[in-house]
Amino acid sequence: MVTVANPVYDVVFKYLMEDMRVARTILSALLQKEVLEVEMRPHEYSNQQRDTLSVFRIDFGAKILSDEGNEQLILIELQKTWLETETLRFRQYLGTQYANPKNIMADSAEGHALPTVAVYLLGHRVGQIEEPVLYVRHLGYDYQGNVVTQGLPDPFVDSLTHDSIIVQIPLLSGRVNGRLYQVLSIFDQTRKDSESGQVLCLEDGAYHGDQDMEYIVRRLQAAAADAEMRREMMVEDEYFSIIEKRDTTIMLKDRMIAEKIVEIEQKDAQLEQKDAQLEQKDAQLEQKDAQLEQKDALIRTSIQALRSLNLSAEDIAARLHLLPEEVESYL
């Protein structure tokens, strides 16, 4: 077995991608195109949002060979995160890049931006998508929904839209068929050492004869042997441990709050039901009171009518099935 540094760590990933041969190998596999030249844009890599989640970003300018055999200059926004994060973080970064004047084509009088490809290396799964690598490519459609091909690609359209490549690292395990999965196999976290997640254990000879992959493995071996790099990896572990504890606490509090909200909603529903029952009873009482008032008015009218015939209270009580005292109360 060969022991190498785990490239999901920011410090290792940066060290790996700073080597242009490595960057060209990985980007060529991801883009499924030959990358002729690649250049990391100076001071573009960053660990943003360190108070929340780590989103590691690197910008590349790359000259690729198109399907038509033409050389094309594109911008590659490579973003890596190990923990789940909001989509907004990725969108905000892309918005910043669209507004960056450095990303305008040098020979474009109209101010067209460089075609952009956003690559996301995710340490978590996205919904129920089972594909380890997902390609999202933009197309143009007419009003009837037919794909438009005439006149495309066009610099104006390419300036306003971008393609995306989403890599779900947890689904890479065992996917070694094909060039892309062979390159991405160095990110396979099922190969982590049993005692330390900072290193991966690769099989001897797994990349025998593949000079580019052997070169990547040697660079990762050098990273694993670098004391300063291992120290920075430990710092990352401590950071993520703190983040995990904090997020667990927040998750538990959120769960308690959610349970309280459900409990309050249930009590509110019960109170509303009781209020409805009370309103119903009040309506019934009002109805009974109205009935009693009508009955009382009818008795009064009947007594007065019989009294006008000069009948005594006893005779009226006998006719109306009342007590003489009741009759007297109406007189």
Short mmCIF file of C-alpha atoms in Angstrom, two decimals:
data_model
loop_
_atom_site.label_atom_id
_atom_site.label_comp_id
_atom_site.label_asym_id
_atom_site.label_seq_id
_atom_site.Cartn_x
_atom_site.Cartn_y
_atom_site.Cartn_z
CA MET A 1 0.00 0.00 0.00
CA VAL A 2 1.09 3.56 -0.70
CA THR A 3 0.29 6.22 1.91
CA VAL A 4 -0.59 9.67 0.54
CA ALA A 5 -2.05 12.89 1.94
CA ASN A 6 -5.83 13.20 1.76
CA PRO A 7 -6.63 15.83 -0.90
CA VAL A 8 -9.98 16.80 0.62
CA TYR A 9 -7.98 18.88 3.10
CA ASP A 10 -7.71 22.46 1.88
CA VAL A 11 -3.97 22.67 2.41
CA VAL A 12 -3.34 19.45 0.45
CA PHE A 13 -5.80 20.35 -2.28
CA LYS A 14 -4.11 23.72 -2.78
CA TYR A 15 -0.66 22.11 -2.85
CA LEU A 16 -1.93 19.58 -5.39
CA MET A 17 -3.64 22.03 -7.73
CA GLU A 18 -0.81 24.57 -7.65
CA ASP A 19 1.14 22.11 -9.80
CA MET A 20 0.08 22.86 -13.35
CA ARG A 21 0.72 19.33 -14.57
CA VAL A 22 -1.62 18.01 -11.89
CA ALA A 23 -4.19 20.72 -12.60
CA ARG A 24 -4.09 19.94 -16.32
CA THR A 25 -4.55 16.21 -15.67
CA ILE A 26 -7.51 16.66 -13.33
CA LEU A 27 -9.21 19.40 -15.36
CA SER A 28 -8.78 17.50 -18.63
CA ALA A 29 -10.52 14.48 -17.11
CA LEU A 30 -13.34 16.61 -15.69
CA LEU A 31 -13.90 18.68 -18.83
CA GLN A 32 -13.50 15.64 -21.10
CA LYS A 33 -11.41 17.87 -23.31
CA GLU A 34 -7.69 18.28 -23.82
CA VAL A 35 -6.39 21.13 -21.68
CA LEU A 36 -3.48 22.59 -23.59
CA GLU A 37 -2.47 25.19 -21.04
CA VAL A 38 -3.71 26.05 -17.56
CA GLU A 39 -2.82 28.87 -15.24
CA MET A 40 -3.91 29.46 -11.69
CA ARG A 41 -4.99 33.05 -11.34
CA PRO A 42 -2.73 34.72 -8.73
CA HIS A 43 -4.15 35.10 -5.23
CA GLU A 44 -7.50 33.74 -6.33
CA TYR A 45 -7.65 30.71 -4.03
CA SER A 46 -9.35 31.40 -0.74
CA ASN A 47 -10.90 29.83 2.32
CA GLN A 48 -14.05 31.89 2.62
CA GLN A 49 -16.63 31.89 5.41
CA ARG A 50 -14.26 30.37 7.96
CA ASP A 51 -16.67 31.38 10.72
CA THR A 52 -19.26 29.08 9.19
CA LEU A 53 -18.27 26.50 6.57
CA SER A 54 -15.19 25.97 4.49
CA VAL A 55 -15.61 26.64 0.78
CA PHE A 56 -12.23 26.43 -0.90
CA ARG A 57 -12.00 28.16 -4.27
CA ILE A 58 -9.44 28.35 -7.04
CA ASP A 59 -9.72 30.21 -10.33
CA PHE A 60 -8.04 28.86 -13.46
CA GLY A 61 -7.59 30.28 -16.90
CA ALA A 62 -7.36 27.36 -19.32
CA LYS A 63 -6.75 26.97 -23.02
CA ILE A 64 -8.65 23.93 -24.23
CA LEU A 65 -9.07 22.13 -27.52
CA SER A 66 -12.73 22.34 -28.56
CA ASP A 67 -14.66 19.51 -30.22
CA GLU A 68 -14.14 21.30 -33.53
CA GLY A 69 -10.36 21.28 -33.01
CA ASN A 70 -10.10 24.99 -32.18
CA GLU A 71 -8.22 26.46 -29.26
CA GLN A 72 -10.50 28.20 -26.79
CA LEU A 73 -9.75 30.21 -23.65
CA ILE A 74 -12.14 29.55 -20.76
CA LEU A 75 -12.43 30.37 -17.09
CA ILE A 76 -12.75 27.50 -14.59
CA GLU A 77 -14.16 28.21 -11.14
CA LEU A 78 -13.18 25.26 -8.98
CA GLN A 79 -14.97 25.14 -5.63
CA LYS A 80 -14.53 22.46 -2.99
CA THR A 81 -16.44 21.99 0.21
CA TRP A 82 -16.45 19.09 2.62
CA LEU A 83 -19.52 20.03 4.64
CA GLU A 84 -22.99 20.80 3.32
CA THR A 85 -23.38 24.47 2.56
CA GLU A 86 -25.97 26.81 1.12
CA THR A 87 -26.26 27.11 -2.65
CA LEU A 88 -26.20 30.88 -2.14
CA ARG A 89 -22.50 30.77 -1.25
CA PHE A 90 -21.65 29.29 -4.65
CA ARG A 91 -23.95 31.69 -6.48
CA GLN A 92 -22.49 34.72 -4.72
CA TYR A 93 -18.99 33.73 -5.76
CA LEU A 94 -20.03 33.20 -9.39
CA GLY A 95 -21.77 36.58 -9.36
CA THR A 96 -18.56 38.20 -8.16
CA GLN A 97 -16.61 36.54 -10.95
CA TYR A 98 -19.07 37.70 -13.61
CA ALA A 99 -18.55 41.27 -12.40
CA ASN A 100 -14.75 40.97 -12.42
CA PRO A 101 -13.26 42.99 -15.33
CA LYS A 102 -10.30 40.58 -15.40
CA ASN A 103 -12.65 37.96 -16.83
CA ILE A 104 -13.45 39.94 -19.98
CA MET A 105 -11.98 38.66 -23.25
CA ALA A 106 -8.95 40.75 -24.18
CA ASP A 107 -9.92 40.85 -27.88
CA SER A 108 -13.63 41.54 -27.31
CA ALA A 109 -14.74 45.06 -28.23
CA GLU A 110 -18.25 44.22 -26.98
CA GLY A 111 -16.94 43.30 -23.54
CA HIS A 112 -17.82 39.62 -23.74
CA ALA A 113 -16.80 37.60 -20.69
CA LEU A 114 -14.75 34.41 -20.89
CA PRO A 115 -16.89 31.25 -21.12
CA THR A 116 -17.10 29.87 -17.59
CA VAL A 117 -17.24 26.32 -16.29
CA ALA A 118 -18.08 25.91 -12.59
CA VAL A 119 -16.69 22.74 -10.99
CA TYR A 120 -18.00 21.70 -7.57
CA LEU A 121 -16.18 19.01 -5.56
CA LEU A 122 -18.64 18.13 -2.81
CA GLY A 123 -17.91 16.05 0.24
CA HIS A 124 -21.62 15.30 0.56
CA ARG A 125 -24.44 14.01 -1.61
CA VAL A 126 -26.90 16.19 -3.49
CA GLY A 127 -30.48 15.04 -2.89
CA GLN A 128 -31.26 11.68 -4.49
CA ILE A 129 -28.86 12.03 -7.45
CA GLU A 130 -27.00 8.74 -7.86
CA GLU A 131 -24.44 9.83 -10.46
CA PRO A 132 -20.97 10.48 -8.95
CA VAL A 133 -20.28 13.13 -11.59
CA LEU A 134 -23.09 15.26 -12.99
CA TYR A 135 -22.68 17.47 -16.07
CA VAL A 136 -25.08 20.40 -16.38
CA ARG A 137 -24.80 22.03 -19.80
CA HIS A 138 -26.84 24.98 -21.04
CA LEU A 139 -28.76 24.82 -24.30
CA GLY A 140 -30.76 27.38 -26.24
CA TYR A 141 -34.44 26.79 -27.11
CA ASP A 142 -36.99 28.51 -29.33
CA TYR A 143 -40.56 29.31 -28.29
CA GLN A 144 -41.76 25.80 -29.21
CA GLY A 145 -39.07 24.19 -27.06
CA ASN A 146 -36.85 23.10 -29.93
CA VAL A 147 -33.08 23.21 -29.38
CA VAL A 148 -31.47 26.07 -31.31
CA THR A 149 -28.14 25.21 -32.95
CA GLN A 150 -27.76 27.84 -35.67
CA GLY A 151 -25.41 30.60 -34.54
CA LEU A 152 -24.41 28.81 -31.35
CA PRO A 153 -22.09 28.83 -29.56
CA ASP A 154 -22.05 32.62 -29.43
CA PRO A 155 -19.77 34.85 -27.29
CA PHE A 156 -22.70 36.93 -26.04
CA VAL A 157 -24.69 33.86 -24.90
CA ASP A 158 -21.62 32.18 -23.41
CA SER A 159 -20.89 35.37 -21.46
CA LEU A 160 -24.22 35.16 -19.66
CA THR A 161 -24.48 31.44 -18.93
CA HIS A 162 -22.16 28.74 -17.68
CA ASP A 163 -21.84 24.97 -17.60
CA SER A 164 -21.39 23.09 -14.33
CA ILE A 165 -19.71 19.88 -13.24
CA ILE A 166 -20.78 18.48 -9.87
CA VAL A 167 -18.68 15.76 -8.25
CA GLN A 168 -20.20 13.85 -5.34
CA ILE A 169 -17.14 12.47 -3.56
CA PRO A 170 -19.11 9.97 -1.37
CA LEU A 171 -20.27 8.18 -4.56
CA LEU A 172 -16.79 7.69 -6.03
CA SER A 173 -16.10 4.46 -4.15
CA GLY A 174 -15.36 1.57 -6.49
CA ARG A 175 -15.76 3.69 -9.63
CA VAL A 176 -12.39 3.11 -11.27
CA ASN A 177 -13.56 2.41 -14.81
CA GLY A 178 -12.68 5.13 -17.27
CA ARG A 179 -10.20 7.95 -17.20
CA LEU A 180 -12.34 10.36 -15.18
CA TYR A 181 -12.98 7.95 -12.31
CA GLN A 182 -9.35 6.86 -12.29
CA VAL A 183 -8.29 10.49 -11.79
CA LEU A 184 -11.00 11.16 -9.19
CA SER A 185 -10.12 7.96 -7.30
CA ILE A 186 -7.51 9.94 -5.34
CA PHE A 187 -10.47 11.63 -3.59
CA ASP A 188 -12.16 8.32 -2.64
CA GLN A 189 -12.69 8.59 1.14
CA THR A 190 -13.25 4.85 1.57
CA ARG A 191 -9.45 4.60 1.22
CA LYS A 192 -8.80 6.59 4.41
CA ASP A 193 -6.28 5.10 6.80
CA SER A 194 -7.97 3.35 9.74
CA GLU A 195 -5.98 5.42 12.26
CA SER A 196 -5.91 8.81 10.55
CA GLY A 197 -8.25 10.41 8.05
CA GLN A 198 -5.42 12.71 7.01
CA VAL A 199 -3.97 10.03 4.76
CA LEU A 200 -5.29 7.65 2.14
CA CYS A 201 -3.99 4.17 1.41
CA LEU A 202 -3.65 3.47 -2.30
CA GLU A 203 -2.84 0.10 -3.83
CA ASP A 204 0.68 -0.41 -5.13
CA GLY A 205 0.74 -0.37 -8.89
CA ALA A 206 -2.86 0.92 -9.20
CA TYR A 207 -1.62 3.59 -11.60
CA HIS A 208 1.32 1.69 -13.07
CA GLY A 209 2.24 2.99 -16.50
CA ASP A 210 0.10 6.13 -16.18
CA GLN A 211 2.78 8.80 -15.85
CA ASP A 212 0.37 11.60 -15.00
CA MET A 213 -1.31 9.64 -12.20
CA GLU A 214 2.02 8.37 -10.88
CA TYR A 215 3.13 12.01 -10.77
CA ILE A 216 0.00 12.97 -8.77
CA VAL A 217 0.58 10.11 -6.31
CA ARG A 218 4.20 11.19 -5.78
CA ARG A 219 3.05 14.75 -5.08
CA LEU A 220 0.52 13.48 -2.54
CA GLN A 221 3.25 11.34 -0.96
CA ALA A 222 5.41 14.42 -0.62
CA ALA A 223 2.51 16.25 1.04
CA ALA A 224 2.06 13.40 3.51
CA ALA A 225 5.74 13.57 4.44
CA ASP A 226 5.70 17.35 4.96
CA ALA A 227 5.58 18.13 8.69
CA GLU A 228 4.20 21.65 8.22
CA MET A 229 1.46 20.38 5.97
CA ARG A 230 0.47 17.70 8.47
CA ARG A 231 0.32 20.39 11.15
CA GLU A 232 -2.04 22.47 9.00
CA MET A 233 -4.17 19.39 8.40
CA MET A 234 -4.45 18.96 12.17
CA VAL A 235 -5.58 22.58 12.40
CA GLU A 236 -8.27 21.82 9.81
CA ASP A 237 -9.35 18.78 11.83
CA GLU A 238 -9.66 20.92 14.96
CA TYR A 239 -11.60 23.53 13.03
CA PHE A 240 -14.05 21.01 11.59
CA SER A 241 -14.40 19.37 15.00
CA ILE A 242 -15.46 22.70 16.45
CA ILE A 243 -17.80 23.30 13.53
CA GLU A 244 -19.32 19.83 13.94
CA LYS A 245 -19.90 20.35 17.66
CA ARG A 246 -21.39 23.78 17.01
CA ASP A 247 -23.60 22.50 14.21
CA THR A 248 -24.73 19.56 16.37
CA THR A 249 -25.68 21.98 19.15
CA ILE A 250 -27.52 24.19 16.66
CA MET A 251 -29.24 21.14 15.15
CA LEU A 252 -30.41 19.95 18.59
CA LYS A 253 -31.64 23.45 19.47
CA ASP A 254 -33.39 23.71 16.11
CA ARG A 255 -35.02 20.35 16.75
CA MET A 256 -36.15 21.47 20.22
CA ILE A 257 -37.49 24.71 18.75
CA ALA A 258 -39.29 22.78 16.01
CA GLU A 259 -40.83 20.44 18.60
CA LYS A 260 -41.91 23.43 20.72
CA ILE A 261 -43.46 25.05 17.65
CA VAL A 262 -45.39 21.85 16.90
CA GLU A 263 -46.47 21.66 20.55
CA ILE A 264 -47.61 25.30 20.51
CA GLU A 265 -49.42 24.77 17.20
CA GLN A 266 -51.19 21.73 18.67
CA LYS A 267 -52.20 23.72 21.76
CA ASP A 268 -53.37 26.59 19.56
CA ALA A 269 -55.43 24.13 17.53
CA GLN A 270 -56.93 22.71 20.74
CA LEU A 271 -57.73 26.21 21.99
CA GLU A 272 -59.30 27.09 18.65
CA GLN A 273 -61.37 23.92 18.88
CA LYS A 274 -62.46 24.80 22.42
CA ASP A 275 -63.27 28.34 21.32
CA ALA A 276 -65.35 26.93 18.49
CA GLN A 277 -67.17 24.65 20.96
CA LEU A 278 -67.80 27.58 23.31
CA GLU A 279 -69.08 29.68 20.42
CA GLN A 280 -71.37 26.83 19.44
CA LYS A 281 -72.67 26.55 23.02
CA ASP A 282 -73.17 30.32 23.18
CA ALA A 283 -75.14 30.14 19.95
CA GLN A 284 -77.27 27.33 21.39
CA LEU A 285 -77.90 29.33 24.58
CA GLU A 286 -78.84 32.38 22.53
CA GLN A 287 -81.23 30.25 20.53
CA LYS A 288 -82.80 28.85 23.71
CA ASP A 289 -83.10 32.36 25.18
CA ALA A 290 -84.86 33.50 22.00
CA GLN A 291 -87.21 30.51 22.18
CA LEU A 292 -87.96 31.28 25.83
CA GLU A 293 -88.64 34.91 25.00
CA GLN A 294 -91.00 33.86 22.22
CA LYS A 295 -92.77 31.43 24.58
CA ASP A 296 -93.00 34.08 27.27
CA ALA A 297 -94.46 36.61 24.81
CA LEU A 298 -97.00 34.02 23.62
CA ILE A 299 -98.10 33.22 27.21
CA ARG A 300 -98.42 36.92 28.02
CA THR A 301 -100.52 37.54 24.93
CA SER A 302 -102.75 34.52 25.70
CA ILE A 303 -103.29 35.57 29.34
CA GLN A 304 -104.19 39.11 28.34
CA ALA A 305 -106.63 37.83 25.71
CA LEU A 306 -108.37 35.52 28.20
CA ARG A 307 -108.38 38.25 30.86
CA SER A 308 -110.23 40.52 28.46
CA LEU A 309 -113.03 37.92 28.55
CA ASN A 310 -113.32 38.52 32.30
CA LEU A 311 -111.99 35.10 33.21
CA SER A 312 -110.46 34.66 36.64
CA ALA A 313 -106.81 33.81 37.20
CA GLU A 314 -107.84 30.28 38.20
CA ASP A 315 -109.81 29.76 35.00
CA ILE A 316 -106.94 31.14 32.86
CA ALA A 317 -104.41 28.90 34.68
CA ALA A 318 -106.62 25.87 34.07
CA ARG A 319 -106.97 26.65 30.36
CA LEU A 320 -103.23 27.31 29.82
CA HIS A 321 -102.01 24.57 32.18
CA LEU A 322 -100.28 27.11 34.42
CA LEU A 323 -100.26 27.79 38.11
CA PRO A 324 -102.45 30.65 39.31
CA GLU A 325 -99.34 32.35 40.66
CA GLU A 326 -97.77 32.26 37.20
CA VAL A 327 -100.84 33.85 35.71
CA GLU A 328 -100.81 36.54 38.39
CA SER A 329 -97.16 37.40 37.47
CA TYR A 330 -98.28 38.34 33.96
CA LEU A 331 -101.20 40.48 35.12
#
